[in-house]
Coordinates of N, CA and C in Angstrom, one line a residue:
X1 N 70.3 -61.5 -9.3 CA 70.3 -60.3 -8.4 C 70.0 -60.7 -6.7
X2 N 69.0 -61.6 -7.3 CA 68.0 -62.9 -6.3 C 70.1 -63.2 -4.9
X3 N 70.6 -63.9 -6.0 CA 71.6 -65.0 -5.9 C 72.4 -64.2 -5.2
X4 N 72.2 -63.1 -5.6 CA 73.9 -61.7 -5.1 C 73.1 -61.7 -3.6
X5 N 71.9 -61.1 -3.2 CA 71.1 -60.7 -2.0 C 70.9 -61.7 -0.8
X6 N 71.3 -63.3 -1.3 CA 71.0 -64.5 -0.5 C 72.6 -64.9 0.0
X7 N 73.1 -64.6 -1.0 CA 75.1 -64.7 -0.7 C 75.3 -63.5 0.3
X8 N 74.9 -62.6 0.5 CA 75.5 -61.4 0.9 C 74.5 -62.0 2.9
X9 N 73.7 -61.9 2.4 CA 73.0 -62.4 3.8 C 73.0 -63.4 4.2
X10 N 73.7 -64.5 3.6 CA 73.7 -65.7 4.1 C 75.8 -65.2 4.8
X11 N 76.4 -64.2 4.0 CA 78.0 -64.2 4.5 C 77.2 -63.6 6.0
X12 N 76.6 -62.4 5.9 CA 76.2 -61.2 7.0 C 76.0 -62.1 8.7
X13 N 75.3 -63.2 8.0 CA 74.6 -63.9 9.3 C 76.7 -64.7 9.3
X14 N 77.1 -64.9 8.5 CA 78.3 -65.9 9.1 C 79.0 -65.1 10.0
X15 N 79.5 -63.7 9.4 CA 80.2 -63.3 10.0 C 79.4 -62.6 11.4
X16 N 78.6 -62.1 11.5 CA 77.8 -62.0 12.7 C 78.1 -63.3 13.7
X17 N 78.0 -64.2 13.8 CA 78.0 -66.1 14.4 C 79.4 -66.1 14.5
X18 N 80.3 -65.3 14.2 CA 81.8 -65.9 13.4 C 82.1 -64.5 15.5
X19 N 81.6 -63.7 15.3 CA 81.5 -62.1 15.7 C 81.3 -62.9 17.4
X20 N 79.6 -63.6 17.5 CA 79.5 -63.5 18.9 C 80.3 -65.1 19.3
X21 N 80.8 -65.7 18.4 CA 81.4 -67.1 19.0 C 82.9 -66.2 19.7
X22 N 83.7 -65.5 19.2 CA 84.5 -64.7 19.8 C 84.5 -64.0 21.1
X23 N 83.2 -63.7 21.2 CA 82.9 -63.6 22.6 C 81.8 -64.3 23.8
X24 N 83.0 -65.3 24.0 CA 81.9 -66.6 24.2 C 82.3 -66.6 25.8
X25 N 83.2 -65.9 26.7 CA 82.8 -66.9 28.2 C 82.9 -65.5 29.0
X26 N 82.2 -65.0 29.9 CA 81.8 -64.2 30.8 C 81.3 -64.7 32.6
X27 N 81.0 -63.4 32.5 CA 80.4 -63.1 34.4 C 78.8 -63.6 34.3
X28 N 78.6 -64.6 34.5 CA 77.2 -64.8 35.1 C 76.0 -64.0 35.2
X29 N 75.1 -63.7 35.1 CA 74.0 -62.6 35.4 C 74.8 -61.0 35.6
X30 N 75.5 -60.6 35.0 CA 76.0 -59.1 34.9 C 76.1 -59.2 33.7
X31 N 75.5 -59.5 32.1 CA 75.6 -59.2 30.9 C 76.9 -59.5 30.7
X32 N 77.8 -59.0 31.1 CA 79.0 -59.1 30.8 C 80.0 -59.9 30.0
X33 N 80.6 -59.7 29.2 CA 81.1 -61.0 28.3 C 82.1 -60.7 27.8
X34 N 83.2 -61.1 28.2 CA 84.9 -61.0 27.8 C 85.2 -61.8 26.8
X35 N 86.5 -61.0 25.9 CA 86.9 -62.1 24.9 C 87.3 -63.1 25.1
X36 N 87.3 -64.6 25.1 CA 87.5 -65.9 25.0 C 89.1 -66.1 23.8
X37 N 90.3 -65.5 24.0 CA 91.8 -65.5 22.6 C 92.4 -67.0 22.6
X38 N 91.5 -68.5 23.4 CA 91.6 -69.4 23.7 C 91.6 -70.0 22.2
X39 N 90.1 -69.8 21.8 CA 89.1 -70.0 20.9 C 89.6 -70.3 19.8
X40 N 89.7 -71.7 18.9 CA 90.4 -71.5 17.7 C 89.1 -71.5 16.5
X41 N 88.9 -70.3 15.1 CA 87.3 -71.1 14.8 C 87.7 -72.3 13.9
X42 N 86.7 -72.2 12.7 CA 86.9 -73.6 12.1 C 87.6 -72.4 10.7
X43 N 88.6 -73.3 10.4 CA 89.2 -72.2 8.4 C 88.0 -72.1 7.7
X44 N 88.2 -70.9 6.8 CA 87.1 -70.5 6.4 C 87.4 -70.8 4.6
X45 N 86.4 -71.5 4.5 CA 86.8 -72.4 2.9 C 86.7 -70.6 1.8
X46 N 87.3 -69.9 1.9 CA 87.4 -68.6 0.9 C 86.8 -69.4 -1.0
X47 N 87.0 -70.5 -1.5 CA 86.7 -71.0 -2.9 C 85.6 -71.2 -3.1
X48 N 84.6 -72.2 -2.0 CA 83.5 -72.5 -1.8 C 82.9 -71.1 -2.4
X49 N 82.9 -70.1 -0.9 CA 82.4 -69.5 -0.8 C 82.1 -68.3 -1.7
X50 N 83.2 -68.3 -2.8 CA 83.6 -67.7 -3.9 C 82.8 -68.3 -4.7
X51 N 83.1 -69.2 -5.2 CA 82.2 -70.1 -5.9 C 80.4 -69.8 -6.6
X52 N 79.8 -69.3 -5.0 CA 78.8 -69.7 -5.3 C 77.9 -67.6 -5.7
X53 N 79.0 -67.0 -5.8 CA 78.8 -65.6 -5.7 C 78.2 -65.4 -7.3
X54 N 77.3 -65.2 -8.3 CA 76.7 -64.4 -9.5 C 77.1 -63.4 -9.9
X55 N 77.4 -62.5 -9.0 CA 77.3 -60.5 -9.9 C 78.7 -60.2 -9.2
X56 N 78.9 -58.7 -10.1 CA 80.2 -58.4 -10.0 C 80.2 -57.7 -8.8
X57 N 79.3 -56.8 -8.4 CA 79.1 -56.5 -6.6 C 79.2 -57.5 -5.5
X58 N 79.1 -58.3 -5.5 CA 78.8 -59.6 -4.5 C 80.2 -59.9 -4.7
X59 N 80.9 -60.3 -5.8 CA 82.5 -60.5 -5.7 C 83.6 -59.0 -5.4
X60 N 82.5 -58.8 -5.6 CA 83.6 -57.0 -4.8 C 83.7 -57.3 -3.5
X61 N 82.5 -57.5 -3.0 CA 81.8 -56.8 -1.4 C 82.4 -58.1 -0.5
X62 N 81.6 -59.7 -1.8 CA 82.8 -60.4 -1.2 C 84.6 -60.5 -1.2
X63 N 85.1 -59.9 -2.0 CA 86.8 -59.6 -1.6 C 87.1 -58.6 -0.6
X64 N 86.6 -57.4 -0.5 CA 86.6 -56.4 0.7 C 86.4 -57.3 2.2
X65 N 85.4 -58.5 2.0 CA 85.4 -59.1 3.6 C 87.1 -59.3 3.5
X66 N 87.2 -60.3 2.5 CA 87.5 -61.7 2.9 C 89.0 -60.3 3.1
X67 N 89.0 -59.3 2.8 CA 91.0 -58.4 2.9 C 90.7 -58.1 5.0
X68 N 89.8 -57.7 4.3 CA 89.3 -57.7 6.2 C 89.2 -58.4 7.0
X69 N 89.0 -59.4 6.9 CA 89.4 -60.8 7.8 C 90.5 -60.9 7.9
X70 N 91.2 -60.7 6.3 CA 92.8 -60.6 6.9 C 93.7 -60.2 8.0
X71 N 92.6 -58.6 7.8 CA 93.8 -57.8 8.5 C 92.7 -58.3 10.2
X72 N 92.2 -58.9 10.6 CA 91.2 -58.6 12.2 C 92.2 -59.8 12.2
X73 N 92.7 -61.5 11.3 CA 93.8 -62.2 11.2 C 95.0 -61.9 12.2
X74 N 95.7 -60.8 11.1 CA 97.0 -60.1 11.5 C 97.2 -59.7 12.9
X75 N 96.0 -58.8 13.1 CA 96.0 -58.5 14.2 C 95.4 -59.7 15.5
X76 N 95.2 -60.1 15.6 CA 94.8 -61.2 16.2 C 95.9 -62.1 16.3
X77 N 97.0 -62.6 15.3 CA 98.0 -63.0 15.7 C 99.0 -62.4 16.6
X78 N 99.4 -60.7 15.8 CA 100.4 -60.3 16.4 C 99.9 -59.7 17.9
X79 N 98.6 -59.4 18.5 CA 98.9 -59.5 20.0 C 98.2 -60.8 20.5
X80 N 98.2 -62.3 20.2 CA 97.6 -63.3 21.0 C 98.1 -63.1 21.9
X81 N 99.0 -62.9 21.9 CA 100.3 -62.8 23.2 C 100.1 -61.8 24.4
X82 N 100.1 -61.8 25.6 CA 100.0 -60.6 26.4 C 101.5 -60.5 26.4
X83 N 101.5 -58.9 26.6 CA 102.8 -58.4 26.3 C 104.1 -58.5 27.4
X84 N 105.3 -58.5 27.3 CA 106.1 -58.8 28.3 C 106.4 -58.2 28.8
X85 N 106.0 -58.1 30.4 CA 106.2 -57.3 31.7 C 107.7 -56.2 31.2
X86 N 108.0 -55.4 31.8 CA 108.8 -54.6 31.5 C 109.9 -55.4 33.0
X87 N 111.0 -54.7 32.7 CA 111.6 -55.0 34.0 C 112.7 -53.8 34.1
X88 N 111.9 -53.5 35.3 CA 111.5 -52.5 35.8 C 113.0 -51.9 36.9
X89 N 113.5 -53.7 37.2 CA 114.8 -53.2 38.1 C 115.9 -53.3 37.0
X90 N 115.7 -54.1 35.9 CA 117.1 -53.4 35.0 C 116.5 -51.8 34.7
X91 N 115.9 -51.4 34.4 CA 116.0 -49.9 34.4 C 116.6 -49.4 35.4
X92 N 116.2 -49.8 37.4 CA 116.9 -49.0 38.2 C 118.3 -48.4 38.2
X93 N 118.7 -50.1 37.5 CA 120.0 -49.9 37.7 C 120.7 -49.3 36.7
X94 N 119.9 -49.2 35.7 CA 120.4 -48.2 34.4 C 121.1 -46.5 34.6
X95 N 119.4 -46.3 35.0 CA 118.9 -44.8 35.1 C 119.6 -44.3 36.5
X96 N 120.1 -43.7 36.2 CA 121.0 -42.4 37.5 C 120.0 -41.7 38.2
X97 N 118.9 -41.2 37.6 CA 118.0 -39.6 38.1 C 116.9 -40.4 39.4
X98 N 117.1 -40.2 40.7 CA 116.5 -41.3 42.0 C 115.2 -40.9 41.6
X99 N 114.4 -42.1 42.1 CA 112.9 -41.9 41.7 C 112.4 -42.2 40.6
X100 N 112.6 -41.8 39.6 CA 112.4 -41.9 38.1 C 111.4 -43.0 37.7
X101 N 112.1 -44.1 38.3 CA 111.8 -45.4 37.2 C 110.6 -45.9 38.2
X102 N 110.5 -46.0 39.7 CA 109.5 -46.2 40.6 C 108.0 -45.4 40.0
X103 N 108.8 -43.7 39.9 CA 107.7 -43.4 39.2 C 107.0 -43.9 38.3
X104 N 107.7 -44.2 37.1 CA 107.2 -44.8 36.3 C 106.7 -46.1 36.0
X105 N 107.3 -47.0 37.3 CA 106.7 -47.8 37.6 C 105.0 -48.0 38.2
X106 N 104.8 -47.2 39.4 CA 103.9 -46.6 40.0 C 102.7 -46.7 39.0
X107 N 102.6 -45.1 38.3 CA 101.7 -44.6 37.4 C 101.5 -46.3 36.4
X108 N 102.8 -47.4 36.2 CA 102.2 -48.0 34.8 C 101.4 -48.9 36.1
X109 N 102.1 -49.4 37.1 CA 101.0 -50.2 37.4 C 99.4 -50.0 38.3
X110 N 99.2 -48.2 37.9 CA 98.1 -48.0 38.9 C 96.8 -48.1 37.3
X111 N 97.9 -47.9 35.7 CA 96.6 -48.0 35.0 C 95.8 -49.6 34.6
X112 N 94.5 -48.9 35.0 CA 93.5 -49.7 34.3 C 92.5 -50.6 33.0
X113 N 93.0 -51.2 32.9 CA 91.3 -51.2 31.7 C 90.9 -52.2 31.2
X114 N 89.9 -50.8 30.8 CA 88.3 -51.9 31.3 C 88.7 -53.1 29.7
X115 N 88.2 -54.4 30.7 CA 87.6 -55.4 30.2 C 86.7 -54.7 28.5
X116 N 87.2 -56.0 28.1 CA 86.1 -56.3 26.5 C 84.5 -56.6 27.2
X117 N 84.0 -55.5 26.7 CA 82.4 -56.1 26.7 C 82.2 -56.3 25.8
X118 N 81.0 -57.6 25.4 CA 80.1 -57.4 23.7 C 78.7 -57.1 24.6
X119 N 78.4 -55.9 24.5 CA 77.5 -55.7 24.9 C 76.0 -56.2 23.6
X120 N 76.8 -56.0 22.3 CA 76.0 -55.8 21.3 C 75.7 -57.6 21.1
X121 N 76.1 -58.2 21.6 CA 75.9 -60.0 21.4 C 74.1 -60.5 22.0
X122 N 74.0 -59.8 23.1 CA 72.5 -59.6 23.3 C 71.6 -59.6 21.9
X123 N 71.7 -57.9 21.5 CA 71.8 -57.3 20.0 C 71.6 -58.2 19.1
X124 N 72.3 -58.7 18.8 CA 73.2 -59.9 17.9 C 72.2 -60.6 17.8
X125 N 72.3 -61.7 19.0 CA 71.4 -62.6 19.4 C 69.6 -62.7 18.6
X126 N 69.0 -61.2 19.4 CA 67.6 -61.1 19.2 C 67.4 -60.8 17.7
X127 N 68.2 -60.2 16.9 CA 68.2 -59.9 15.6 C 68.0 -61.3 14.9
X128 N 69.1 -61.8 14.8 CA 69.5 -63.4 14.9 C 67.7 -64.0 14.8
X129 N 67.4 -64.6 16.4 CA 65.9 -65.3 16.4 C 65.3 -64.7 15.7
X130 N 64.8 -63.1 15.5 CA 64.2 -62.4 14.5 C 64.1 -62.9 13.4
X131 N 64.9 -62.2 12.6 CA 65.6 -63.6 11.3 C 65.3 -64.9 11.4
X132 N 65.3 -65.3 11.6 CA 65.0 -66.8 11.3 C 63.5 -67.1 11.4
X133 N 63.1 -66.5 12.2 CA 61.1 -66.2 12.6 C 60.5 -65.5 11.6
X134 N 60.9 -64.3 10.9 CA 60.3 -64.8 9.1 C 60.9 -65.1 8.4
X135 N 62.2 -65.5 8.5 CA 62.6 -66.8 7.4 C 61.3 -67.7 7.7
X136 N 61.4 -68.3 8.9 CA 60.6 -69.6 8.5 C 58.7 -69.2 8.8
X137 N 58.5 -67.4 8.8 CA 57.0 -67.0 8.4 C 56.7 -67.2 7.2
X138 N 57.7 -66.6 6.2 CA 58.2 -66.5 4.7 C 57.9 -67.9 4.1
X139 N 58.2 -68.8 5.0 CA 58.6 -70.2 4.1 C 57.0 -70.8 4.1
X140 N 56.3 -70.7 5.2 CA 55.3 -71.4 5.8 C 53.9 -70.6 5.1
X141 N 54.8 -69.1 4.2 CA 53.3 -68.5 3.9 C 54.0 -68.4 2.4
X142 N 54.8 -69.3 1.8 CA 54.9 -69.4 0.3 C 54.5 -71.4 0.3
X143 N 54.8 -72.1 1.7 CA 54.0 -73.2 1.1 C 52.8 -73.2 1.0
X144 N 52.0 -72.7 1.9 CA 50.4 -72.7 1.8 C 50.1 -71.8 0.3
X145 N 50.5 -71.0 -0.5 CA 50.4 -70.3 -1.7 C 51.0 -70.8 -2.8
X146 N 52.0 -71.9 -2.7 CA 52.4 -72.8 -3.4 C 50.9 -74.3 -3.2
X147 N 50.3 -74.4 -2.5 CA 49.8 -75.4 -2.2 C 48.1 -74.4 -3.4
X148 N 47.6 -73.3 -2.8 CA 46.8 -72.6 -3.4 C 46.8 -72.5 -5.0
X149 N 48.0 -72.0 -5.2 CA 48.3 -72.1 -7.0 C 48.5 -73.4 -7.3
X150 N 49.4 -74.4 -7.4 CA 48.9 -76.6 -7.8 C 47.2 -76.0 -7.4
X151 N 46.4 -76.1 -6.5 CA 44.9 -76.2 -6.4 C 44.4 -75.6 -7.5
X152 N 44.7 -74.4 -7.4 CA 44.1 -73.7 -9.2 C 44.6 -73.9 -10.8
X153 N 45.7 -74.3 -10.6 CA 46.4 -74.7 -11.9 C 45.2 -76.4 -12.5
X154 N 45.3 -76.2 -11.0 CA 45.1 -78.2 -11.7 C 43.3 -77.7 -11.5
X155 N 42.7 -77.3 -11.6 CA 41.2 -76.7 -11.8 C 41.5 -76.0 -12.6
X156 N 42.0 -75.1 -13.1 CA 41.6 -74.9 -14.3 C 42.8 -75.7 -15.4
X157 N 43.5 -76.4 -15.4 CA 43.5 -77.6 -16.3 C 42.1 -77.8 -16.7
X158 N 41.7 -78.8 -15.4 CA 40.9 -80.3 -15.2 C 39.7 -79.4 -16.1
X159 N 40.0 -78.1 -16.1 CA 38.4 -77.5 -16.6 C 38.8 -76.4 -18.1
X160 N 39.5 -76.9 -18.7 CA 40.3 -76.8 -20.1 C 39.2 -76.6 -21.0
X161 N 38.9 -75.1 -21.9 CA 37.9 -75.2 -22.9 C 38.8 -75.6 -24.1
X162 N 38.2 -76.8 -25.0 CA 38.5 -77.2 -25.9 C 37.1 -76.7 -26.7
X163 N 37.4 -76.6 -28.0 CA 36.3 -77.8 -29.6 C 35.5 -77.9 -28.9
X164 N 35.4 -79.1 -28.1 CA 34.1 -80.0 -27.4 C 33.5 -79.0 -26.5
X165 N 34.2 -78.7 -25.9 CA 33.1 -78.1 -24.7 C 31.9 -77.4 -25.5
X166 N 31.0 -78.1 -24.0 CA 29.8 -77.8 -24.4 C 29.1 -76.3 -23.5
X167 N 28.2 -75.6 -23.7 CA 27.6 -74.7 -22.8 C 27.5 -75.1 -21.1
X168 N 27.2 -75.8 -21.6 CA 26.5 -77.2 -20.1 C 27.4 -76.8 -19.0
X169 N 29.0 -77.3 -19.7 CA 30.3 -77.7 -19.0 C 30.3 -76.2 -18.9
X170 N 30.4 -75.5 -19.1 CA 30.7 -74.4 -18.8 C 29.6 -73.9 -18.4
X171 N 28.4 -74.1 -17.7 CA 27.7 -73.5 -16.8 C 28.2 -74.3 -15.2
X172 N 28.4 -75.3 -15.6 CA 28.7 -76.4 -14.0 C 29.8 -75.4 -13.5
X173 N 31.1 -75.0 -14.5 CA 32.6 -74.7 -13.7 C 32.3 -73.0 -13.6
X174 N 31.5 -72.6 -14.5 CA 31.0 -70.5 -13.8 C 30.1 -71.2 -13.8
X175 N 28.9 -71.0 -12.7 CA 27.3 -70.4 -12.4 C 27.2 -69.6 -12.9
X176 N 27.8 -68.2 -13.2 CA 27.5 -67.2 -12.6 C 27.4 -66.5 -14.4
X177 N 27.6 -67.1 -15.0 CA 28.3 -67.3 -16.3 C 26.6 -67.2 -17.1
X178 N 25.9 -68.2 -17.1 CA 24.1 -68.5 -17.5 C 23.8 -67.2 -17.2
X179 N 23.7 -66.4 -15.9 CA 22.9 -65.8 -15.9 C 23.6 -64.2 -16.3
X180 N 24.6 -63.9 -16.1 CA 25.0 -63.7 -17.2 C 25.0 -63.5 -18.5
X181 N 25.0 -64.2 -19.5 CA 25.0 -64.4 -20.5 C 23.9 -64.2 -21.2
X182 N 22.2 -65.0 -20.7 CA 20.8 -64.7 -20.1 C 20.7 -62.8 -20.5
X183 N 21.3 -62.6 -19.3 CA 20.7 -61.0 -19.4 C 20.9 -60.2 -20.1
X184 N 22.3 -60.1 -20.9 CA 23.1 -59.5 -22.3 C 21.8 -59.8 -23.3
X185 N 21.5 -61.1 -23.5 CA 20.7 -61.9 -24.7 C 19.3 -60.6 -24.4
X186 N 18.9 -61.0 -23.4 CA 17.6 -60.2 -23.3 C 17.7 -58.2 -23.0
X187 N 19.0 -57.9 -23.1 CA 19.1 -56.3 -23.0 C 19.7 -56.3 -24.5
X188 N 19.9 -57.3 -25.3 CA 20.7 -57.1 -26.7 C 21.2 -56.4 -27.1
X189 N 22.0 -57.0 -25.8 CA 23.6 -57.1 -25.7 C 24.5 -57.7 -26.4
X190 N 24.4 -57.7 -27.7 CA 24.7 -59.1 -28.8 C 26.7 -59.1 -28.6
X191 N 27.2 -57.6 -28.6 CA 28.7 -57.5 -28.6 C 29.3 -56.9 -27.3
X192 N 28.9 -57.0 -26.3 CA 28.9 -56.3 -25.2 C 30.6 -56.7 -24.7
X193 N 30.6 -58.8 -24.7 CA 32.3 -58.8 -24.3 C 33.1 -58.9 -25.1
X194 N 32.7 -58.5 -26.3 CA 33.5 -58.8 -28.1 C 34.3 -57.9 -27.8

């Protein structure tokens, strides 16, 4: 389950990075970023990624991701080139209705398409920076906790009780123990901690 979560998180970051790379050119200072169709991405080693998955759920999501990627690649290949220009002169020669082709040509030339803008890119970058900062903090916390636990284990191992351990040695390790035992003896609480 942990491996599945970790792998899914890595795949999510990879997908976000790939999406961020797709929106690479733009206008400085405006925040408007256009799609750069000329940039080629690296091929994805699907078998290497697939071999790291451990659960059926992760494999299912991975297959869905791969299918979605295939669909996106197919659409990108289909629309990689702009459409061929319309031959209005040819239509003018073929269509006898006066002014019809001119109206279509005027309407066609009057259409303005909005430029693709990646406003989500800043949000993705901010989320990525937050995730990296959280991960670095978790690593730092884990390292300090490991050091503390290692020190505790060393202390416990060096102070292991054996049949040869004397009360004086126990009192050195646990100074409060002597006062507690003496108080129980004075109060005649012989079986208190048994």
